[in-house]
Short mmCIF file of C-alpha atoms in Angstrom, two decimals:
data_model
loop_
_atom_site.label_atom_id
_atom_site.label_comp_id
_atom_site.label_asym_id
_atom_site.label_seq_id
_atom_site.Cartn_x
_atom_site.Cartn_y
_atom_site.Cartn_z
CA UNK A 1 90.40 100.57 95.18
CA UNK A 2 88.20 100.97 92.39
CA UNK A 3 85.98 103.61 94.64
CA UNK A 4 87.14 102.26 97.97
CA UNK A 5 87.22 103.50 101.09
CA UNK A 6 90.42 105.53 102.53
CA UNK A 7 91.21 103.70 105.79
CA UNK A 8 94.33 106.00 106.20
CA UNK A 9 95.14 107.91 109.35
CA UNK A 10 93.13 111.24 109.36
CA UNK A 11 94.40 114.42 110.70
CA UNK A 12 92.35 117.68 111.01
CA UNK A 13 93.59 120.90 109.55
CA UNK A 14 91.79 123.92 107.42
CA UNK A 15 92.67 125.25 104.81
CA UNK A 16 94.45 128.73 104.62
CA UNK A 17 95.08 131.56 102.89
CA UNK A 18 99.18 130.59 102.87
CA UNK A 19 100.91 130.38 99.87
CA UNK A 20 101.27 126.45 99.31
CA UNK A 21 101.73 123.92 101.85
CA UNK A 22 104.17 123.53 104.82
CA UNK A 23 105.26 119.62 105.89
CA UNK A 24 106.62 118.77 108.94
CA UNK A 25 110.41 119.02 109.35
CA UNK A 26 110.81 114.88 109.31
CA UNK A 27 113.26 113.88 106.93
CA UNK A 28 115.56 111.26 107.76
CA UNK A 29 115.14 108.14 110.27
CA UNK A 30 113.20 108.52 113.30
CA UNK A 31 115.49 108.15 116.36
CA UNK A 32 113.62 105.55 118.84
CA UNK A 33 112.47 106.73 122.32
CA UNK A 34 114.66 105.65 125.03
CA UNK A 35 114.14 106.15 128.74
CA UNK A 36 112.13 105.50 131.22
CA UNK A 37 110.11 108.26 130.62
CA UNK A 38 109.42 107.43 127.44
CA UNK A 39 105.37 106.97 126.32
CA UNK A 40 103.45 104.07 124.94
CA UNK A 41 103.69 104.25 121.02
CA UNK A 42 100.61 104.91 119.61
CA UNK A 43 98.45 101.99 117.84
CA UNK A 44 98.67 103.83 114.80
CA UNK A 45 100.72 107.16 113.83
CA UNK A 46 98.07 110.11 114.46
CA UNK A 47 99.74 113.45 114.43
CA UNK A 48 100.14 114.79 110.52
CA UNK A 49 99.05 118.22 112.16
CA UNK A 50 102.05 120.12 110.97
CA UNK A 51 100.70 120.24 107.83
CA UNK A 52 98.70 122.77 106.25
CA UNK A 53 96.93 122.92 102.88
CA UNK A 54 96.25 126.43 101.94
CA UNK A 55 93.28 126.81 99.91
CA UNK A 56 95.24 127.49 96.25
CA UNK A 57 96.52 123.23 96.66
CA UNK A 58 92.96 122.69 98.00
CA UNK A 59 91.56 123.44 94.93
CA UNK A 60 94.07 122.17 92.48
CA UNK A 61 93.71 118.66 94.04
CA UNK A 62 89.89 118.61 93.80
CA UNK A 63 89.89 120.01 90.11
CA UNK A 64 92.23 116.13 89.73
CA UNK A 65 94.71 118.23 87.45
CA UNK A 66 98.19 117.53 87.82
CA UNK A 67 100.01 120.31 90.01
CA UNK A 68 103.26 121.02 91.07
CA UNK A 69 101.59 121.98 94.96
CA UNK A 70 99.67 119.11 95.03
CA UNK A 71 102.16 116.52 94.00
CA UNK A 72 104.95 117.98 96.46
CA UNK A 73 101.93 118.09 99.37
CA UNK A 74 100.75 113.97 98.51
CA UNK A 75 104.69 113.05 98.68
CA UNK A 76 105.53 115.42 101.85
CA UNK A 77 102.45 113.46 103.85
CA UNK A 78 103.38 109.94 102.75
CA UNK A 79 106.70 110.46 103.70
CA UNK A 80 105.93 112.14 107.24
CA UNK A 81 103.62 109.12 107.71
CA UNK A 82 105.36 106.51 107.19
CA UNK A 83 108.32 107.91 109.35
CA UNK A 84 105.99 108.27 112.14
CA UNK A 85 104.76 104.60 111.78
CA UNK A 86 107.93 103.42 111.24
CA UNK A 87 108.98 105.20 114.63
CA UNK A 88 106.12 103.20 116.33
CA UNK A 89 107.14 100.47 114.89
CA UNK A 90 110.60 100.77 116.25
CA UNK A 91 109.17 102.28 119.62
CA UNK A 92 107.10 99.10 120.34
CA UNK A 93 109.77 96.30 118.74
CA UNK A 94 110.99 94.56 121.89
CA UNK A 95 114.71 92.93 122.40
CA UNK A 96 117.95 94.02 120.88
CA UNK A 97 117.89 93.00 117.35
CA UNK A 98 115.39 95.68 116.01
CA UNK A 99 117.90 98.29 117.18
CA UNK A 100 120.73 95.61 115.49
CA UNK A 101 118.96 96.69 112.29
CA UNK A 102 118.14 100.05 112.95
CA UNK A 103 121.68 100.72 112.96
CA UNK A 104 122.47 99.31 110.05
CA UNK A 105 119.74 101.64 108.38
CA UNK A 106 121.21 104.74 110.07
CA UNK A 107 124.40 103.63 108.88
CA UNK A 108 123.47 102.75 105.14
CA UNK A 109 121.88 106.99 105.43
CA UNK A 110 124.74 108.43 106.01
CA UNK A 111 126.34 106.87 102.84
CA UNK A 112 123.68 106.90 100.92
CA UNK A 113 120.33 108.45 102.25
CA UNK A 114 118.49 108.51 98.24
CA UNK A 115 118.84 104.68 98.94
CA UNK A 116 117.93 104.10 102.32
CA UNK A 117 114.72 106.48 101.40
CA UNK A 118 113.81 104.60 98.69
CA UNK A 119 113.38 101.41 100.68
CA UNK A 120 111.49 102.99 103.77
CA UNK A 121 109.77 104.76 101.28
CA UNK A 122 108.88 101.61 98.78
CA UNK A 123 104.88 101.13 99.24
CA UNK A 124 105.11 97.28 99.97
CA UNK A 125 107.17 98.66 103.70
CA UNK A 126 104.24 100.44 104.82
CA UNK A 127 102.09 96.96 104.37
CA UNK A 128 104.82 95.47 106.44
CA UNK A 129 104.96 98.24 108.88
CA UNK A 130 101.05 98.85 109.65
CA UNK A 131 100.50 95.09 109.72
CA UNK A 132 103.80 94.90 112.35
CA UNK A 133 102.33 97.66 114.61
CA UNK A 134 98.97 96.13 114.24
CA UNK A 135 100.91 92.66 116.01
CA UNK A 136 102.70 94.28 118.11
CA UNK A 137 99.94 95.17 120.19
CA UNK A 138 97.54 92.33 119.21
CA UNK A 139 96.60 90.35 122.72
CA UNK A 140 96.62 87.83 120.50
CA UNK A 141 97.46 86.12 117.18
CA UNK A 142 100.57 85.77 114.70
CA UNK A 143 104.21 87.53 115.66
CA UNK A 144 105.46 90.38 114.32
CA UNK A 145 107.58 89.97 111.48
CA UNK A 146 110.59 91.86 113.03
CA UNK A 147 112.57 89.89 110.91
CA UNK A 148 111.31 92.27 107.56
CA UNK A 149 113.10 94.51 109.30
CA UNK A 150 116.39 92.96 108.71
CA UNK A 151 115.72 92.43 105.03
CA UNK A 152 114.89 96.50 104.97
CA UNK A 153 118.17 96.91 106.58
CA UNK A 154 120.22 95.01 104.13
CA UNK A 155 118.85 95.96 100.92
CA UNK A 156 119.31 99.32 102.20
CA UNK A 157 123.39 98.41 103.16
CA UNK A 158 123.69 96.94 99.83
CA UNK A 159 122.46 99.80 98.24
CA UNK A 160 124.12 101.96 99.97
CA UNK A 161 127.48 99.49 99.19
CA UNK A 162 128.52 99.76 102.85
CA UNK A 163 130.16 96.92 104.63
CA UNK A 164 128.42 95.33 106.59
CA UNK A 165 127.42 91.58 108.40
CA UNK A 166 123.93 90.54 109.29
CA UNK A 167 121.92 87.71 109.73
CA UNK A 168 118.42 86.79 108.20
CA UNK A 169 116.29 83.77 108.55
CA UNK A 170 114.62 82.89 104.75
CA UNK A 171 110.80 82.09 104.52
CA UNK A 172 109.97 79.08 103.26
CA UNK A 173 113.05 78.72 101.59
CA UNK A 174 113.78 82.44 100.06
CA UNK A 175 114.55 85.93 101.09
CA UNK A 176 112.96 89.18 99.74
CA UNK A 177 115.17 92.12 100.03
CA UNK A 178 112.97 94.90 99.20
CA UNK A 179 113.62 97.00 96.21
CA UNK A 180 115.69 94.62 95.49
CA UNK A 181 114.62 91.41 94.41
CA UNK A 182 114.34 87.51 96.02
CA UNK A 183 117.54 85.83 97.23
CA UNK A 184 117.84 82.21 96.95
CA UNK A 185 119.94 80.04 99.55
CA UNK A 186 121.45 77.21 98.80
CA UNK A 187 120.79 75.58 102.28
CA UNK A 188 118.12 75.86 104.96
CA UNK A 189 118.22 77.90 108.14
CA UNK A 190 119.58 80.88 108.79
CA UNK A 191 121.62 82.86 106.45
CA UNK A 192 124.96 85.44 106.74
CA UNK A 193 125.09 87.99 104.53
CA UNK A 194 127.58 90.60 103.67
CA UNK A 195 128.25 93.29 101.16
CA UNK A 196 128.93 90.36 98.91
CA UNK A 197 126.18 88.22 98.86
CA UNK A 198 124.03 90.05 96.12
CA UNK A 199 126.33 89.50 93.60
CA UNK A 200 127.10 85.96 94.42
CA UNK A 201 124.01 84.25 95.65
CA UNK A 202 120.95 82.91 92.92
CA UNK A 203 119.01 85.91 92.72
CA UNK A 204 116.01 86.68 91.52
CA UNK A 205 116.09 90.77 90.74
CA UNK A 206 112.83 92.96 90.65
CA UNK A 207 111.42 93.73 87.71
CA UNK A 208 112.07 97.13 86.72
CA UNK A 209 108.98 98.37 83.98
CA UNK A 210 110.73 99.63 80.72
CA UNK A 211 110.25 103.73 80.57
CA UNK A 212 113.38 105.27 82.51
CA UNK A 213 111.32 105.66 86.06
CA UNK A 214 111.50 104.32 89.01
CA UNK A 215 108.34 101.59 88.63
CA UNK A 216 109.36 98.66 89.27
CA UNK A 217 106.90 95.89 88.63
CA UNK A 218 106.20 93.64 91.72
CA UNK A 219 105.93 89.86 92.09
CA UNK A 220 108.09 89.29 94.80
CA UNK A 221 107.29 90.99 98.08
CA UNK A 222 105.42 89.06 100.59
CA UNK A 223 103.61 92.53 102.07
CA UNK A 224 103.19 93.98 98.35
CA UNK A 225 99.34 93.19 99.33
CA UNK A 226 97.72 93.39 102.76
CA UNK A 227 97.80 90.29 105.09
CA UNK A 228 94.40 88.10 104.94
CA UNK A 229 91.55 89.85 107.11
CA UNK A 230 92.23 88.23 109.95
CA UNK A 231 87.56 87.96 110.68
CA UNK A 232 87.50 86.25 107.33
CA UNK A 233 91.03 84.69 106.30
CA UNK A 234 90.60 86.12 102.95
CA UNK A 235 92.98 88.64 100.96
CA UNK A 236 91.15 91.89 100.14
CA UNK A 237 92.89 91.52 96.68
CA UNK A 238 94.74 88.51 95.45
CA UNK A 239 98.18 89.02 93.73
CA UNK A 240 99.43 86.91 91.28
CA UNK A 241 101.85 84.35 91.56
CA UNK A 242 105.61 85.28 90.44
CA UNK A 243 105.57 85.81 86.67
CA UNK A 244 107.43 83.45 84.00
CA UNK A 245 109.82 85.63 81.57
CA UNK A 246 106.87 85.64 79.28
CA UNK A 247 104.86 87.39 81.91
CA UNK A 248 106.84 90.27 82.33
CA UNK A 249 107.53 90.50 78.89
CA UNK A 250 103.71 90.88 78.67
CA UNK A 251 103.46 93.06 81.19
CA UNK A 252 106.57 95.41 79.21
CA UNK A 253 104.64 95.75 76.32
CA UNK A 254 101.47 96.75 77.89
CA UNK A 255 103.23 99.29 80.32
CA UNK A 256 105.09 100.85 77.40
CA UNK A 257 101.92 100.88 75.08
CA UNK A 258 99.74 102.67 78.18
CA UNK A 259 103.01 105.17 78.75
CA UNK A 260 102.99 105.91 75.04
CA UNK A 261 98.94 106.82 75.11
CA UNK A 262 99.03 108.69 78.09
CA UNK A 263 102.10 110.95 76.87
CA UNK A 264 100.54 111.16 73.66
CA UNK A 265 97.30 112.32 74.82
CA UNK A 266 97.56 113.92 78.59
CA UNK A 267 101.67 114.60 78.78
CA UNK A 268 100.94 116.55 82.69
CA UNK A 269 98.75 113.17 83.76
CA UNK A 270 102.01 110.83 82.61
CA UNK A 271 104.19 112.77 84.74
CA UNK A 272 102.11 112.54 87.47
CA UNK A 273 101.90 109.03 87.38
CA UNK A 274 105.79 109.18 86.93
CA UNK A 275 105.86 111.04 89.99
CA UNK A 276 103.83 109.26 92.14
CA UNK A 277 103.71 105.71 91.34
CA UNK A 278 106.35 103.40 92.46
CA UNK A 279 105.36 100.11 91.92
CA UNK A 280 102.64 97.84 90.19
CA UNK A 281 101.51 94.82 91.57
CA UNK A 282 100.02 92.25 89.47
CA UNK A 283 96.81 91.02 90.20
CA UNK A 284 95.81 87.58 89.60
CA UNK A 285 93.92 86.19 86.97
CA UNK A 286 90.08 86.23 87.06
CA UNK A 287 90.52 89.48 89.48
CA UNK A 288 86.97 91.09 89.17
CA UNK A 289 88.39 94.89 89.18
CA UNK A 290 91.20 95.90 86.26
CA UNK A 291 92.78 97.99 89.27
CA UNK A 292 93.10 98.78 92.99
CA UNK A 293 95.17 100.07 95.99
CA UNK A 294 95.88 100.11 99.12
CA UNK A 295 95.72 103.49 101.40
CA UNK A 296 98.87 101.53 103.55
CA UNK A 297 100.86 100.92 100.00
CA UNK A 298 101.40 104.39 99.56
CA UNK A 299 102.87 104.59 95.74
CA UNK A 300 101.50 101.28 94.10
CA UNK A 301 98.64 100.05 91.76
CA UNK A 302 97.09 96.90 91.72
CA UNK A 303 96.19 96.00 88.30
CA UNK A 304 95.74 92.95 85.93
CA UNK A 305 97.46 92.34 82.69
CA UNK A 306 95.42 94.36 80.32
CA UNK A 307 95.39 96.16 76.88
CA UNK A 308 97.27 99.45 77.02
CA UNK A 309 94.47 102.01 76.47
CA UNK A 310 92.62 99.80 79.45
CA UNK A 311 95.86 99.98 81.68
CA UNK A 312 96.55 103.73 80.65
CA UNK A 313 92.70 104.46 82.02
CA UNK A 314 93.66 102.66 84.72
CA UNK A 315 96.31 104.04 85.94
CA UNK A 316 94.73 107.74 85.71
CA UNK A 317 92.22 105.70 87.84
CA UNK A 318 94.27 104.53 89.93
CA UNK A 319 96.61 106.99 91.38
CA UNK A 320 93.73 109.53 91.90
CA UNK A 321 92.77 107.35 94.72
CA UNK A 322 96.29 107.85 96.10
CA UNK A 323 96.46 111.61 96.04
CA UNK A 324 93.08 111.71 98.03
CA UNK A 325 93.87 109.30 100.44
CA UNK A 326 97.03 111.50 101.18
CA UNK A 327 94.88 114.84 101.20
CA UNK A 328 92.56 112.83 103.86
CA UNK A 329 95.27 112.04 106.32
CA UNK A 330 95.39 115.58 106.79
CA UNK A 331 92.43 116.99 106.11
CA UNK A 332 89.16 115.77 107.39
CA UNK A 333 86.42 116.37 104.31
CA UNK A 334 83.63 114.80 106.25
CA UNK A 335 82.51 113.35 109.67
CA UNK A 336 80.13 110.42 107.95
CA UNK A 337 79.81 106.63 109.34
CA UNK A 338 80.64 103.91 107.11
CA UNK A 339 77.23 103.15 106.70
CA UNK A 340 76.38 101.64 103.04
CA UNK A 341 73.66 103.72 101.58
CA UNK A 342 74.71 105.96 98.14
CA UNK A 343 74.20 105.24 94.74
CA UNK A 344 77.53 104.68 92.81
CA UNK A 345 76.64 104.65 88.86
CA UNK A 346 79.82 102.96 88.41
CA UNK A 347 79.39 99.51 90.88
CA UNK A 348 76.46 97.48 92.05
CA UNK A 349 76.32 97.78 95.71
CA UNK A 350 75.57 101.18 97.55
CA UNK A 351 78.85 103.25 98.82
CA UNK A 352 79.28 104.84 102.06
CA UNK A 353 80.25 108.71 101.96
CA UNK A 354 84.10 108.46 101.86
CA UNK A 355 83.59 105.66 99.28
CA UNK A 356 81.07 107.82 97.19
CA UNK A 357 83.86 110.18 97.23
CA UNK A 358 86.53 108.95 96.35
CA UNK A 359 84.69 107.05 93.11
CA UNK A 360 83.65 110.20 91.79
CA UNK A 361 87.14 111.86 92.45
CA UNK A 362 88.82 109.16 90.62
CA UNK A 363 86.27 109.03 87.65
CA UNK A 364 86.64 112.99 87.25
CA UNK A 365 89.91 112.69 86.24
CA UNK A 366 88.82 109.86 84.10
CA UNK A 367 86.04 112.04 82.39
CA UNK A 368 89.69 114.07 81.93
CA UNK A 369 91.77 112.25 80.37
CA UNK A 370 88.98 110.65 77.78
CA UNK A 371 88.33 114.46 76.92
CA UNK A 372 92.09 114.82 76.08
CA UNK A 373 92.09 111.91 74.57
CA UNK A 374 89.09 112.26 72.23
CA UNK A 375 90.55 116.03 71.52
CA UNK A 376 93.61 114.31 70.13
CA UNK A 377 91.56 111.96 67.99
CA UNK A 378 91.37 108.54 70.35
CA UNK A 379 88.55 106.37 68.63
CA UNK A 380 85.96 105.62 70.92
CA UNK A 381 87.15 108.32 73.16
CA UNK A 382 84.57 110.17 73.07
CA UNK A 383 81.81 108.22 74.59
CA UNK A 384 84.05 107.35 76.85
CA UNK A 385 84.26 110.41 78.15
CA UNK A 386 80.43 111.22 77.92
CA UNK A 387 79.50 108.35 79.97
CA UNK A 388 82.34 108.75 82.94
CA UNK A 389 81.24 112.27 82.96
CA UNK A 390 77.70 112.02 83.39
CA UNK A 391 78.36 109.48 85.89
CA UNK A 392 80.06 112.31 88.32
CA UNK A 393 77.65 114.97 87.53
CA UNK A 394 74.86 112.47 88.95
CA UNK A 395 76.13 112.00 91.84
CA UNK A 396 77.78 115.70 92.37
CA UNK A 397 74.67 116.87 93.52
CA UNK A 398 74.66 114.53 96.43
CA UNK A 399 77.89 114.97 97.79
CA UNK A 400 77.91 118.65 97.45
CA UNK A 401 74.42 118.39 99.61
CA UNK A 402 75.81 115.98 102.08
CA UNK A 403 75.01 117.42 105.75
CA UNK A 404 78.59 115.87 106.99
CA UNK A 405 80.80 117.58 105.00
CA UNK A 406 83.01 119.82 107.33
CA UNK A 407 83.82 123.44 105.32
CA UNK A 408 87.10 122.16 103.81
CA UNK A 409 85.15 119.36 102.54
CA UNK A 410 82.34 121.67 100.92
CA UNK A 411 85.13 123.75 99.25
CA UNK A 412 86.97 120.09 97.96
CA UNK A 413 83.30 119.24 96.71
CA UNK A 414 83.17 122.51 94.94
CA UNK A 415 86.25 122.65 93.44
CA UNK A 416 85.49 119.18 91.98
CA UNK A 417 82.03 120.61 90.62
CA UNK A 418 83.79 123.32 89.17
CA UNK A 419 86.26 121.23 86.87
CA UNK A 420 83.00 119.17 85.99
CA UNK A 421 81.70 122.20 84.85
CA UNK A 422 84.42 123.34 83.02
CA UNK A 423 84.54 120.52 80.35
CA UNK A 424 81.56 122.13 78.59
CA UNK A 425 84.41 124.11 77.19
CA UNK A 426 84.67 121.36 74.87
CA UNK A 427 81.57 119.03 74.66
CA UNK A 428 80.93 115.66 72.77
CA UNK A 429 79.77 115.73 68.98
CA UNK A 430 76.32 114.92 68.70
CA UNK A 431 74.20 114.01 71.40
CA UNK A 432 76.25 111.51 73.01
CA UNK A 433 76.39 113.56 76.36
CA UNK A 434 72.51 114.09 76.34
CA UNK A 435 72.47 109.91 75.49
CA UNK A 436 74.72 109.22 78.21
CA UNK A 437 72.83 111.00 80.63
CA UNK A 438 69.43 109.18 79.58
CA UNK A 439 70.87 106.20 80.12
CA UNK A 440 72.36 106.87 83.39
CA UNK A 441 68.66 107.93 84.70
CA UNK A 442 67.06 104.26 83.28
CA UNK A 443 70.18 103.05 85.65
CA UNK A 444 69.34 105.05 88.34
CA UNK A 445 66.04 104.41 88.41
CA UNK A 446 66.70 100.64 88.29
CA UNK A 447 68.58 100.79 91.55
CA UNK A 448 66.50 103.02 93.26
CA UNK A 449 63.79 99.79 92.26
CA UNK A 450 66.44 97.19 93.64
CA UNK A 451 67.07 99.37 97.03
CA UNK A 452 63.97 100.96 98.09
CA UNK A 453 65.17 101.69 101.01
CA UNK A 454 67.81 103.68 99.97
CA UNK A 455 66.02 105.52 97.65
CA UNK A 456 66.12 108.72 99.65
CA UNK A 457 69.78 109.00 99.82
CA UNK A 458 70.25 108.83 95.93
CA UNK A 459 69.69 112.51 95.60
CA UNK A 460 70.63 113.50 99.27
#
């Protein structure tokens, strides 16, 4: 999302005076309900309560600085999450083969539980998984793909190198194991697969970004974007097609030429992203945003093929919007509708609150790294900076006023006000702040023009 809206479960909590955060105690695979007594799932996993944010982590995430608290607090909650949806995904699965694979998950953990995490954990499974629950309990429309499940399980035996039998039934001809890669049969229908059949079937492996980390970059996996809206039949982002050689080779020398900039000029905001992000998805050509994610793909970034100081930017961009939406599915910041009605400087179209939000959370850490990077002597850097930053200080005023904000969201506000502030330790030369703020005005008073009615709400 480039300043989308959150559409993450939402938990309540306040903030504390407790030193750091606790998690909930859920670490390893859910066990399903059995039973007659056992309840309903839930449509959508709704109890992140355990958690608590004291106010110390509170205000390191709003200031957008990397943090030891707050990276260990956005991992703890995507992990609890997506162990409770994965439970209601297992709780609702009807007939004996869901359990089939579950066992072969349990029994890939206790070999090997780094590997089994890492594919519950990859951001394309929660796609699968929300989109599975969502089925499940549809009246109506497309089955659950159950059968995921099985390629979840396998990847996860072969990575685990267990022994094992299963059997999967390819789409449209080929097999995604997550993490993994695509698997190629050589006949239709359904296919047997052991311990063996990595390293003797065609394959197709993922493609793992050059750097050392874990990012891998993804072309493969059917759920590495959400499912069409099922209202509209259209994609809310459209990936690109699998890449030639020459495409990931493109896409290896723009990663390494972003990684290089952002050590090179904000070292804590590289290992961030090193910490956080898991995969990129490529976005198709023609895409209208350079980047974007999903709330369900916890861990990934949508972006197109773009120069590395563009993809650097974007990825500072980018993963912001991940660390909020985890913060959010916690914490509730504000109690607004989705109602359309703020200025954005940085899109066309008026925002809603939580989208207001998270725009100028993402572009304060922006405004960030261009004043690191302009320190360092990155030319063009500092306008850059100058005109992200006077973007959020226009609209600080407005959030920081809003009349929904709960208390923990005034204090997030706040602590993202403050760490605007705080870069007048080190302005612009010149007048390039005081020209970036007269142009923002002529902007703002353009769209007031263009939206009347929503004049009112630009500084309220």
């Amino acid at each position: 999302m480039t300043d989308g809206t959150s559409t993450g479960t939402t938990g309540t909590t306040g903030t504390g005076p407790g030193p750091g955060t606790t998690s909930t105690a859920t670490t390893g695979l859910p066990a399903p309900r059995t039973g007659p007594d056992a309840s309903p799932p839930p449509a959508a996993p709704a109890d992140l309560a355990p958690f608590s944010v004291s106010s110390h982590t509170l205000r390191a995430l709003a200031s957008t600085e990397p943090s030891a608290e707050g990276s260990r607090l956005v991992r703890d909650v995507r992990r609890s999450k997506r162990l409770l949806l994965l439970r209601a995904v297992l709780d609702a699965a009807p007939g004996p083969e869901a359990a089939e694979y579950w066992a072969l998950l349990e029994e890939a953990e206790r070999q090997d539980p780094d590997a089994v995490h890492d594919v519950l954990h990859y951001p394309a499974t929660g796609v699968w998984a929300e989109e599975t629950l969502r089925r499940l309990h549809a009246p109506e429309g497309p089955p659950p793909d159950l059968g995921h499940l099985g390629a979840l399980a396998v990847a996860a035996a072969l990575r685990a190198g267990i022994g094992f039998k299963a059997t999967l039934r390819p789409v449209n001809g080929r097999l995604v194991l997550p993490t993994l890669g695509l698997l190629r049969p050589q006949r239709p229908g359904r296919l047997a697969l052991t311990e063996r059949s990595w390293a003797t079937a065609d394959v197709v492996p993922l493609h793992a970004l050059p750097g050392g980390g874990p990012t891998a970059l993804d072309d493969l996996d059917p759920y590495r974007v959400a499912p069409p809206d099922p209202a509209t039949g259209a994609p809310p982002v459209r990936p690109a097609r699998r890449l030639t050689p020459k495409g990931h080779k493109r896409w290896d020398i723009q990663w390494s030429g972003a990684l290089t900039l952002l050590g090179r000029y904000d070292s804590a905001r590289a290992e961030e992203i090193g910490q956080l992000l898991r995969s990129v998805v490529p976005l198709a050509g023609g895409a209208r945003s350079s980047g974007a994610t999903l709330p369900a793909a916890a861990g990934s970034v949508l972006a197109r093929a773009q120069a590395p100081p563009a993809l650097a930017a974007t990825l500072v961009h980018e993963v912001q919007h991940g660390k909020l939406t985890a913060l959010t599915d916690v914490l509730t910041l504000h109690t607004a509708d989705r109602t359309p009605r703020h200025w954005a400087p940085w899109r066309r179209d008026p925002r809603p609150l939580e989208g207001l939000l998270h725009g100028a959370y993402a572009h304060l850490a922006l405004a960030g790294y261009w004043q690191h990077a302009a320190l360092y002597g990155a030319r063009g850097a500092w306008a850059q900076h100058a005109r992200v930053r006077a973007q959020v200080a226009a609209v600080l005023p407005a959030l920081r006023a809003h009349p929904a904000l709960t208390v923990t969201g005034r204090e997030f506000v706040d602590g993202m006000a403050a760490a605007e502030r705080a870069m007048d330790a080190t302005p612009p030369p010149g007048d390039q702040h005081a020209t970036a703020r007269r142009t923002l005005e002529r902007e703002r008073r353009a769209w007031c023009e263009a939206h009347p009615e929503l004049a009112p709400f630009v500084g309220v």
